[in-house]
Amino acid sequence: MTTTDHKKLGIMYCVTAFTFFLIGGALAGAMRAELADTGSQLVGAQSYNTLFTVHGIIMIFLFVAPFGVGLANYLVPLQIGAPDMAFPRLNAMGYWFFAGGGLLVLLSSFASDAGGVATGWYLYPPLSGPRYSPGVGPDLLILGLALVAISTVMSGVNVITTTFLMRAPGMTMWRLPVFTWNVVVTAILGLVAFPPAVAAFVLLLFDRRLAGQAFDPLGGGDPIVYQHLFWFLGHPEVYILILPFFGVITETIPVFSRKPLFGYTGFILATLAIGALSTGVWAHHMFTTGVVDNPFFSAMTFTIAVPTGVKFFNWIGTMWGGKLSFRVPMLFSIGFLLNFLIGGITGVMLASAPLDFQLADSYFLVSHFHYTMMGGSVFGIFAAIYFWWPKAFGYMLSERFGRAVFALMLVGFNLTFWPQFVVGLRGMPRRIVDYAPGLGWDTPNLVSSLGALVLSAGVLLFLVDAFTSRRRRTPAGDDPWGGFSLEWATTSPPPEHNFSSLPRIRSERPAFDMRHPELVSGPPATASEPPA
Ligand code: HEM
Ligand SMILES: [Cu+2]
């Protein structure tokens, strides 16, 4: 409870976030059950609205993003050769703000007599204002989100300071592991993007509780201002969700291809470009408002696909001619690539303003963002779990179970979300609890709901794997995969201060160099040299 150890906090973050995933997943299951067939099966319209609102918020703010923070906490000091984070107490405080904020968010769905919050995850006024969303539910939700936002800033400050100031001798910025680079850019994005959203939330609270008029046209306010402030967070947020997992698969793919990353520098530059560009595209969420410069934001959005495309060259180029080994972390990384490719291509389609007028608020969009966030981030999360579990706990997860988890999840995921492209093109809008028969919507929806069952079976099987592996405790050794980055050069699990001795750092693959001194150019290390 009182720990300030970055490794324990990292694991606490990940476990808490994963628990939120199970809760958010259960809500999704309820929605898919309702949508499996026409007619009302399970929930009424108002509860359905609450379901998708809370589901969206949990998945984004309480699961994927904090899981990235957890990984960063666990890995950054290990990857750069530091004993802990720069501000261990701030780090602990960040965790508790996140956990507390998350609880408030959960409470918000029960606390209000007018039912839970039913505004959609972006809480647009006037719908989220006092007139249409009375009760304390939305207030709790807004407060909870503000706490989570503050916790993001705390952990961001920590990641940035630690990486800039606490690197081991020899660990230059251009030798930094790609995961660390990606979470540094993520942290900077968080620092830029969260404050405007907190401002928007606070103004919304004023409107709700103190008769403020910020977003109420009747009092001279402007709801569009809320949309600007919100999406200035909302769009970078999707990169906050994905960048850490770009980092993850860029660690795993080289290791399981037995090759160094193809185009390290290009990859880092692409990450920086994505970070910078992502702060300039927010209004593509507002094409249909008619008050933003559509051609400009459309062009910016197309542009951001370029550095993302560069990364595909890095990944494919790394695998090309490599000695591939399809261990479970590699399988999930390849699943990430397949799903994210589909998500990316449909994203470029939506970046075109004319197409977006057609497809906005349809199931096409719902499917697009699940392909990026679920098909990308979540597969990245599982790649990370299977990859670093042996480091964190000293024993392996099962390869056999892992393959089955992967197969169920990949098939289940695509069964769930591919039919939603179809039904979206057939005109089904998002956020509806029921639909009429005879529109060609029934079969895709049924397939989608069955797919969600397959997907859940995969997730449950993972839980079984985690528990049985814990019993079995197949020892992992310090470096079960032949890893490249520094964390593989210490014991599994690492000692409290991470390293009892550090290898010399002469490239971005210090653990590899340590195992293969014959491949490293330059004079061999001598005993007179200071320990690097
Ligand atoms: C576990 C598998 C998942 C299933 C079966 C699922 C299913 C759904 C469904 C049925 C909806 C409501 C669609 C509508 O009525 O418009 C929805 C909305 C949403 N989901 Fe998921 N989802 C899953 C995972 C995720 C993940 C991992 C994320 C994000 C990281 C996510 C983010 C969202 C968001 C942002 C919304 C929109 C909420 C809104 O309209 O305000 N989902 N999901
Ligand atoms: Cu966006």
Short mmCIF file of N, CA, C and O in Angstrom, two decimals, residues 146-248:
data_model
loop_
_atom_site.label_atom_id
_atom_site.label_comp_id
_atom_site.label_asym_id
_atom_site.label_seq_id
_atom_site.Cartn_x
_atom_site.Cartn_y
_atom_site.Cartn_z
N ALA A 146 -11.05 14.00 -13.77
CA ALA A 146 -10.04 15.02 -13.45
C ALA A 146 -8.91 14.39 -12.63
O ALA A 146 -7.73 14.65 -12.88
N LEU A 147 -9.27 13.53 -11.66
CA LEU A 147 -8.22 12.86 -10.87
C LEU A 147 -7.33 12.02 -11.77
O LEU A 147 -6.10 12.03 -11.65
N VAL A 148 -7.96 11.29 -12.68
CA VAL A 148 -7.17 10.44 -13.59
C VAL A 148 -6.26 11.32 -14.44
O VAL A 148 -5.09 10.99 -14.68
N ALA A 149 -6.79 12.47 -14.89
CA ALA A 149 -5.97 13.36 -15.71
C ALA A 149 -4.76 13.85 -14.92
O ALA A 149 -3.63 13.87 -15.42
N ILE A 150 -4.99 14.23 -13.66
CA ILE A 150 -3.87 14.71 -12.83
C ILE A 150 -2.85 13.59 -12.65
O ILE A 150 -1.63 13.82 -12.71
N SER A 151 -3.33 12.38 -12.45
CA SER A 151 -2.40 11.27 -12.27
C SER A 151 -1.56 11.06 -13.53
O SER A 151 -0.37 10.75 -13.46
N THR A 152 -2.19 11.27 -14.70
CA THR A 152 -1.42 11.14 -15.95
C THR A 152 -0.30 12.16 -15.99
O THR A 152 0.83 11.86 -16.41
N VAL A 153 -0.60 13.39 -15.56
CA VAL A 153 0.42 14.42 -15.56
C VAL A 153 1.56 14.04 -14.60
O VAL A 153 2.74 14.16 -14.92
N MET A 154 1.18 13.53 -13.41
CA MET A 154 2.22 13.14 -12.44
C MET A 154 3.15 12.08 -13.03
O MET A 154 4.37 12.17 -12.93
N SER A 155 2.56 11.06 -13.64
CA SER A 155 3.43 10.00 -14.14
C SER A 155 4.20 10.49 -15.36
O SER A 155 5.35 10.09 -15.58
N GLY A 156 3.61 11.43 -16.12
CA GLY A 156 4.32 11.97 -17.27
C GLY A 156 5.58 12.71 -16.85
O GLY A 156 6.66 12.52 -17.41
N VAL A 157 5.43 13.56 -15.83
CA VAL A 157 6.58 14.30 -15.31
C VAL A 157 7.68 13.33 -14.89
O VAL A 157 8.87 13.52 -15.17
N ASN A 158 7.27 12.25 -14.26
CA ASN A 158 8.23 11.26 -13.79
C ASN A 158 8.97 10.59 -14.94
O ASN A 158 10.20 10.46 -14.91
N VAL A 159 8.23 10.16 -15.94
CA VAL A 159 8.86 9.46 -17.05
C VAL A 159 9.85 10.37 -17.76
O VAL A 159 10.98 9.99 -18.07
N ILE A 160 9.43 11.63 -17.99
CA ILE A 160 10.30 12.56 -18.73
C ILE A 160 11.56 12.85 -17.92
O ILE A 160 12.69 12.72 -18.41
N THR A 161 11.38 13.23 -16.65
CA THR A 161 12.55 13.57 -15.83
C THR A 161 13.49 12.38 -15.71
O THR A 161 14.72 12.51 -15.85
N THR A 162 12.93 11.21 -15.44
CA THR A 162 13.78 10.04 -15.27
C THR A 162 14.60 9.78 -16.52
O THR A 162 15.81 9.55 -16.45
N THR A 163 13.94 9.84 -17.68
CA THR A 163 14.67 9.51 -18.90
C THR A 163 15.72 10.56 -19.23
O THR A 163 16.80 10.24 -19.71
N PHE A 164 15.41 11.82 -18.99
CA PHE A 164 16.40 12.83 -19.35
C PHE A 164 17.55 12.87 -18.36
O PHE A 164 18.68 13.18 -18.73
N LEU A 165 17.31 12.58 -17.09
CA LEU A 165 18.35 12.83 -16.09
C LEU A 165 18.98 11.59 -15.48
O LEU A 165 20.02 11.69 -14.83
N MET A 166 18.39 10.42 -15.62
CA MET A 166 18.90 9.30 -14.84
C MET A 166 19.42 8.13 -15.68
O MET A 166 19.49 7.00 -15.22
N ARG A 167 19.81 8.42 -16.92
CA ARG A 167 20.32 7.35 -17.76
C ARG A 167 21.70 6.90 -17.29
O ARG A 167 22.52 7.71 -16.84
N ALA A 168 21.96 5.61 -17.42
CA ALA A 168 23.26 5.06 -17.04
C ALA A 168 24.33 5.62 -17.98
O ALA A 168 24.01 6.03 -19.10
N PRO A 169 25.62 5.62 -17.55
CA PRO A 169 26.69 6.07 -18.43
C PRO A 169 26.67 5.27 -19.73
O PRO A 169 26.49 4.06 -19.72
N GLY A 170 26.80 5.95 -20.84
CA GLY A 170 26.80 5.27 -22.14
C GLY A 170 25.43 5.21 -22.78
O GLY A 170 25.31 4.95 -23.98
N MET A 171 24.38 5.40 -21.99
CA MET A 171 23.02 5.32 -22.55
C MET A 171 22.64 6.69 -23.12
O MET A 171 21.98 7.49 -22.46
N THR A 172 23.08 6.98 -24.34
CA THR A 172 22.73 8.26 -24.94
C THR A 172 21.28 8.21 -25.41
O THR A 172 20.68 7.14 -25.46
N MET A 173 20.73 9.38 -25.76
CA MET A 173 19.35 9.39 -26.23
C MET A 173 19.20 8.52 -27.48
O MET A 173 18.16 7.90 -27.70
N TRP A 174 20.23 8.46 -28.33
CA TRP A 174 20.12 7.66 -29.55
C TRP A 174 20.44 6.19 -29.32
O TRP A 174 20.58 5.43 -30.26
N ARG A 175 20.61 5.83 -28.06
CA ARG A 175 20.69 4.39 -27.76
C ARG A 175 19.52 3.96 -26.88
O ARG A 175 19.48 2.84 -26.39
N LEU A 176 18.62 4.89 -26.65
CA LEU A 176 17.48 4.62 -25.77
C LEU A 176 16.62 3.53 -26.41
O LEU A 176 16.35 3.58 -27.60
N PRO A 177 16.16 2.56 -25.62
CA PRO A 177 15.26 1.55 -26.20
C PRO A 177 14.01 2.22 -26.78
O PRO A 177 13.54 3.23 -26.26
N VAL A 178 13.48 1.63 -27.86
CA VAL A 178 12.33 2.25 -28.51
C VAL A 178 11.11 2.34 -27.61
O VAL A 178 10.34 3.29 -27.70
N PHE A 179 10.96 1.38 -26.72
CA PHE A 179 9.81 1.49 -25.81
C PHE A 179 9.92 2.77 -24.99
O PHE A 179 8.96 3.55 -24.87
N THR A 180 11.11 3.00 -24.42
CA THR A 180 11.29 4.20 -23.60
C THR A 180 11.06 5.46 -24.43
O THR A 180 10.35 6.38 -23.99
N TRP A 181 11.61 5.49 -25.64
CA TRP A 181 11.36 6.65 -26.50
C TRP A 181 9.86 6.88 -26.68
O TRP A 181 9.37 8.01 -26.59
N ASN A 182 9.14 5.81 -26.93
CA ASN A 182 7.71 5.98 -27.19
C ASN A 182 6.95 6.47 -25.96
O ASN A 182 6.06 7.29 -26.08
N VAL A 183 7.33 6.00 -24.77
CA VAL A 183 6.57 6.48 -23.61
C VAL A 183 7.00 7.90 -23.24
O VAL A 183 6.21 8.63 -22.65
N VAL A 184 8.21 8.31 -23.61
CA VAL A 184 8.58 9.70 -23.38
C VAL A 184 7.70 10.61 -24.24
O VAL A 184 7.12 11.59 -23.75
N VAL A 185 7.56 10.26 -25.52
CA VAL A 185 6.71 11.08 -26.40
C VAL A 185 5.26 11.04 -25.89
O VAL A 185 4.57 12.06 -25.86
N THR A 186 4.82 9.87 -25.44
CA THR A 186 3.47 9.76 -24.86
C THR A 186 3.31 10.71 -23.69
O THR A 186 2.29 11.41 -23.56
N ALA A 187 4.33 10.74 -22.81
CA ALA A 187 4.24 11.57 -21.62
C ALA A 187 4.18 13.04 -22.00
O ALA A 187 3.40 13.82 -21.42
N ILE A 188 4.98 13.45 -23.00
CA ILE A 188 4.94 14.85 -23.42
C ILE A 188 3.56 15.18 -23.97
O ILE A 188 2.97 16.22 -23.64
N LEU A 189 3.02 14.28 -24.78
CA LEU A 189 1.67 14.49 -25.31
C LEU A 189 0.66 14.67 -24.18
O LEU A 189 -0.22 15.52 -24.24
N GLY A 190 0.80 13.84 -23.15
CA GLY A 190 -0.12 13.93 -22.02
C GLY A 190 -0.05 15.31 -21.37
O GLY A 190 -1.06 15.92 -21.04
N LEU A 191 1.18 15.80 -21.20
CA LEU A 191 1.35 17.11 -20.56
C LEU A 191 0.74 18.21 -21.42
O LEU A 191 0.25 19.21 -20.90
N VAL A 192 0.79 18.06 -22.74
CA VAL A 192 0.23 19.10 -23.62
C VAL A 192 -1.28 19.01 -23.67
O VAL A 192 -1.98 20.02 -23.65
N ALA A 193 -1.80 17.78 -23.72
CA ALA A 193 -3.20 17.61 -24.10
C ALA A 193 -4.16 17.59 -22.91
O ALA A 193 -5.32 17.95 -23.05
N PHE A 194 -3.69 17.13 -21.75
CA PHE A 194 -4.65 16.99 -20.65
C PHE A 194 -5.12 18.31 -20.05
O PHE A 194 -6.30 18.44 -19.73
N PRO A 195 -4.23 19.32 -19.88
CA PRO A 195 -4.73 20.54 -19.23
C PRO A 195 -5.96 21.18 -19.90
O PRO A 195 -6.90 21.53 -19.18
N PRO A 196 -6.03 21.30 -21.25
CA PRO A 196 -7.25 21.88 -21.81
C PRO A 196 -8.50 21.07 -21.47
O PRO A 196 -9.57 21.65 -21.22
N ALA A 197 -8.35 19.75 -21.44
CA ALA A 197 -9.51 18.93 -21.13
C ALA A 197 -9.93 19.14 -19.68
O ALA A 197 -11.13 19.22 -19.38
N VAL A 198 -8.94 19.25 -18.78
CA VAL A 198 -9.30 19.51 -17.39
C VAL A 198 -10.02 20.84 -17.30
O VAL A 198 -11.03 20.97 -16.58
N ALA A 199 -9.54 21.84 -18.05
CA ALA A 199 -10.23 23.13 -18.08
C ALA A 199 -11.67 22.95 -18.53
O ALA A 199 -12.61 23.49 -17.93
N ALA A 200 -11.87 22.16 -19.59
CA ALA A 200 -13.22 21.94 -20.09
C ALA A 200 -14.09 21.27 -19.02
O ALA A 200 -15.24 21.66 -18.81
N PHE A 201 -13.52 20.29 -18.32
CA PHE A 201 -14.28 19.58 -17.29
C PHE A 201 -14.67 20.54 -16.17
O PHE A 201 -15.79 20.52 -15.66
N VAL A 202 -13.72 21.41 -15.77
CA VAL A 202 -14.00 22.33 -14.68
C VAL A 202 -15.10 23.31 -15.08
O VAL A 202 -16.05 23.56 -14.33
N LEU A 203 -15.00 23.84 -16.31
CA LEU A 203 -16.05 24.75 -16.78
C LEU A 203 -17.40 24.05 -16.81
O LEU A 203 -18.43 24.62 -16.44
N LEU A 204 -17.38 22.78 -17.21
CA LEU A 204 -18.62 22.02 -17.25
C LEU A 204 -19.20 21.89 -15.84
O LEU A 204 -20.42 22.03 -15.64
N LEU A 205 -18.32 21.67 -14.87
CA LEU A 205 -18.80 21.59 -13.49
C LEU A 205 -19.40 22.93 -13.06
O LEU A 205 -20.44 22.96 -12.38
N PHE A 206 -18.76 24.05 -13.43
CA PHE A 206 -19.33 25.36 -13.11
C PHE A 206 -20.72 25.49 -13.69
O PHE A 206 -21.67 25.91 -13.03
N ASP A 207 -20.85 25.11 -14.97
CA ASP A 207 -22.16 25.19 -15.61
C ASP A 207 -23.18 24.33 -14.88
O ASP A 207 -24.33 24.73 -14.69
N ARG A 208 -22.73 23.16 -14.43
CA ARG A 208 -23.66 22.24 -13.82
C ARG A 208 -24.08 22.65 -12.42
O ARG A 208 -25.24 22.51 -12.03
N ARG A 209 -23.09 23.15 -11.64
CA ARG A 209 -23.35 23.34 -10.22
C ARG A 209 -23.41 24.79 -9.79
O ARG A 209 -23.98 25.10 -8.75
N LEU A 210 -22.76 25.69 -10.53
CA LEU A 210 -22.66 27.07 -10.06
C LEU A 210 -23.32 28.03 -11.04
O LEU A 210 -22.95 29.19 -11.15
N ALA A 211 -24.29 27.51 -11.80
CA ALA A 211 -25.02 28.35 -12.74
C ALA A 211 -24.11 29.06 -13.73
O ALA A 211 -24.37 30.17 -14.15
N GLY A 212 -23.01 28.42 -14.07
CA GLY A 212 -22.14 29.00 -15.09
C GLY A 212 -22.81 28.94 -16.46
O GLY A 212 -23.81 28.26 -16.65
N GLN A 213 -22.26 29.69 -17.41
CA GLN A 213 -22.88 29.74 -18.74
C GLN A 213 -21.86 29.45 -19.83
O GLN A 213 -22.07 29.79 -20.99
N ALA A 214 -20.73 28.84 -19.46
CA ALA A 214 -19.64 28.72 -20.43
C ALA A 214 -20.11 28.06 -21.72
O ALA A 214 -19.74 28.49 -22.81
N PHE A 215 -20.91 27.02 -21.58
CA PHE A 215 -21.28 26.26 -22.78
C PHE A 215 -22.76 26.36 -23.10
O PHE A 215 -23.28 25.59 -23.90
N ASP A 216 -23.45 27.31 -22.48
CA ASP A 216 -24.89 27.40 -22.68
C ASP A 216 -25.22 28.60 -23.56
O ASP A 216 -25.09 29.75 -23.14
N PRO A 217 -25.67 28.36 -24.79
CA PRO A 217 -25.94 29.47 -25.71
C PRO A 217 -26.97 30.45 -25.15
O PRO A 217 -26.89 31.65 -25.42
N LEU A 218 -27.89 29.96 -24.34
CA LEU A 218 -28.90 30.85 -23.79
C LEU A 218 -28.26 31.92 -22.92
O LEU A 218 -28.77 33.03 -22.79
N GLY A 219 -27.12 31.60 -22.32
CA GLY A 219 -26.44 32.59 -21.49
C GLY A 219 -25.24 33.18 -22.20
O GLY A 219 -24.36 33.75 -21.57
N GLY A 220 -25.17 33.01 -23.50
CA GLY A 220 -24.05 33.59 -24.25
C GLY A 220 -22.86 32.65 -24.36
O GLY A 220 -21.82 33.03 -24.89
N GLY A 221 -23.00 31.41 -23.87
CA GLY A 221 -21.89 30.46 -23.99
C GLY A 221 -21.89 29.76 -25.34
O GLY A 221 -22.74 30.04 -26.20
N ASP A 222 -20.94 28.87 -25.53
CA ASP A 222 -20.82 28.22 -26.83
C ASP A 222 -20.42 26.76 -26.66
O ASP A 222 -19.29 26.47 -26.25
N PRO A 223 -21.31 25.83 -26.96
CA PRO A 223 -20.97 24.41 -26.79
C PRO A 223 -19.84 23.96 -27.70
O PRO A 223 -19.14 22.98 -27.39
N ILE A 224 -19.62 24.66 -28.81
CA ILE A 224 -18.55 24.26 -29.72
C ILE A 224 -17.19 24.43 -29.05
O ILE A 224 -16.25 23.69 -29.32
N VAL A 225 -17.09 25.41 -28.16
CA VAL A 225 -15.82 25.61 -27.45
C VAL A 225 -15.48 24.35 -26.66
O VAL A 225 -14.32 23.91 -26.62
N TYR A 226 -16.50 23.74 -26.06
CA TYR A 226 -16.24 22.50 -25.34
C TYR A 226 -15.65 21.46 -26.29
O TYR A 226 -14.69 20.76 -25.96
N GLN A 227 -16.23 21.37 -27.48
CA GLN A 227 -15.74 20.36 -28.42
C GLN A 227 -14.28 20.58 -28.77
O GLN A 227 -13.49 19.64 -28.85
N HIS A 228 -13.91 21.86 -28.96
CA HIS A 228 -12.49 22.14 -29.25
C HIS A 228 -11.61 21.69 -28.09
O HIS A 228 -10.62 21.00 -28.27
N LEU A 229 -11.98 22.13 -26.88
CA LEU A 229 -11.14 21.79 -25.72
C LEU A 229 -11.07 20.29 -25.54
O LEU A 229 -10.01 19.71 -25.29
N PHE A 230 -12.22 19.64 -25.70
CA PHE A 230 -12.22 18.20 -25.47
C PHE A 230 -11.37 17.47 -26.49
O PHE A 230 -10.56 16.62 -26.16
N TRP A 231 -11.54 17.79 -27.76
CA TRP A 231 -10.80 17.03 -28.78
C TRP A 231 -9.33 17.39 -28.81
O TRP A 231 -8.52 16.65 -29.35
N PHE A 232 -8.98 18.54 -28.22
CA PHE A 232 -7.55 18.83 -28.11
C PHE A 232 -6.89 17.80 -27.19
O PHE A 232 -5.71 17.50 -27.32
N LEU A 233 -7.65 17.25 -26.26
CA LEU A 233 -7.20 16.04 -25.56
C LEU A 233 -7.56 14.80 -26.37
O LEU A 233 -6.75 13.91 -26.56
N GLY A 234 -8.80 14.75 -26.81
CA GLY A 234 -9.36 13.51 -27.33
C GLY A 234 -8.57 12.90 -28.46
O GLY A 234 -8.33 11.70 -28.49
N HIS A 235 -8.10 13.73 -29.41
CA HIS A 235 -7.33 13.09 -30.46
C HIS A 235 -5.93 12.66 -30.03
O HIS A 235 -5.57 11.51 -30.21
N PRO A 236 -5.14 13.57 -29.43
CA PRO A 236 -3.84 13.07 -28.93
C PRO A 236 -4.01 11.84 -28.04
O PRO A 236 -3.16 10.95 -28.03
N GLU A 237 -5.14 11.77 -27.34
CA GLU A 237 -5.37 10.62 -26.48
C GLU A 237 -5.26 9.30 -27.26
O GLU A 237 -4.73 8.33 -26.75
N VAL A 238 -5.72 9.27 -28.50
CA VAL A 238 -5.63 8.00 -29.21
C VAL A 238 -4.17 7.64 -29.45
O VAL A 238 -3.81 6.46 -29.50
N TYR A 239 -3.31 8.66 -29.58
CA TYR A 239 -1.88 8.35 -29.71
C TYR A 239 -1.28 8.02 -28.35
O TYR A 239 -0.36 7.22 -28.24
N ILE A 240 -1.82 8.65 -27.29
CA ILE A 240 -1.40 8.26 -25.95
C ILE A 240 -1.73 6.79 -25.72
O ILE A 240 -1.00 6.05 -25.08
N LEU A 241 -2.85 6.34 -26.31
CA LEU A 241 -3.22 4.94 -26.17
C LEU A 241 -2.35 4.02 -27.00
O LEU A 241 -2.07 2.90 -26.60
N ILE A 242 -1.93 4.46 -28.18
CA ILE A 242 -1.28 3.51 -29.09
C ILE A 242 0.25 3.57 -29.01
O ILE A 242 0.91 2.54 -29.19
N LEU A 243 0.83 4.76 -28.77
CA LEU A 243 2.30 4.86 -28.84
C LEU A 243 3.03 3.88 -27.94
O LEU A 243 4.00 3.25 -28.38
N PRO A 244 2.63 3.73 -26.66
CA PRO A 244 3.38 2.77 -25.84
C PRO A 244 3.39 1.37 -26.46
O PRO A 244 4.38 0.64 -26.33
N PHE A 245 2.33 1.02 -27.18
CA PHE A 245 2.25 -0.33 -27.73
C PHE A 245 2.94 -0.43 -29.08
O PHE A 245 3.40 -1.50 -29.45
N PHE A 246 3.06 0.71 -29.81
CA PHE A 246 4.03 0.74 -30.90
C PHE A 246 5.39 0.40 -30.31
O PHE A 246 6.17 -0.36 -30.89
N GLY A 247 5.68 1.00 -29.16
CA GLY A 247 6.96 0.74 -28.50
C GLY A 247 7.11 -0.74 -28.16
O GLY A 247 8.16 -1.34 -28.42
N VAL A 248 6.06 -1.34 -27.63
CA VAL A 248 6.14 -2.74 -27.22
C VAL A 248 6.49 -3.63 -28.42
O VAL A 248 7.45 -4.39 -28.38
#
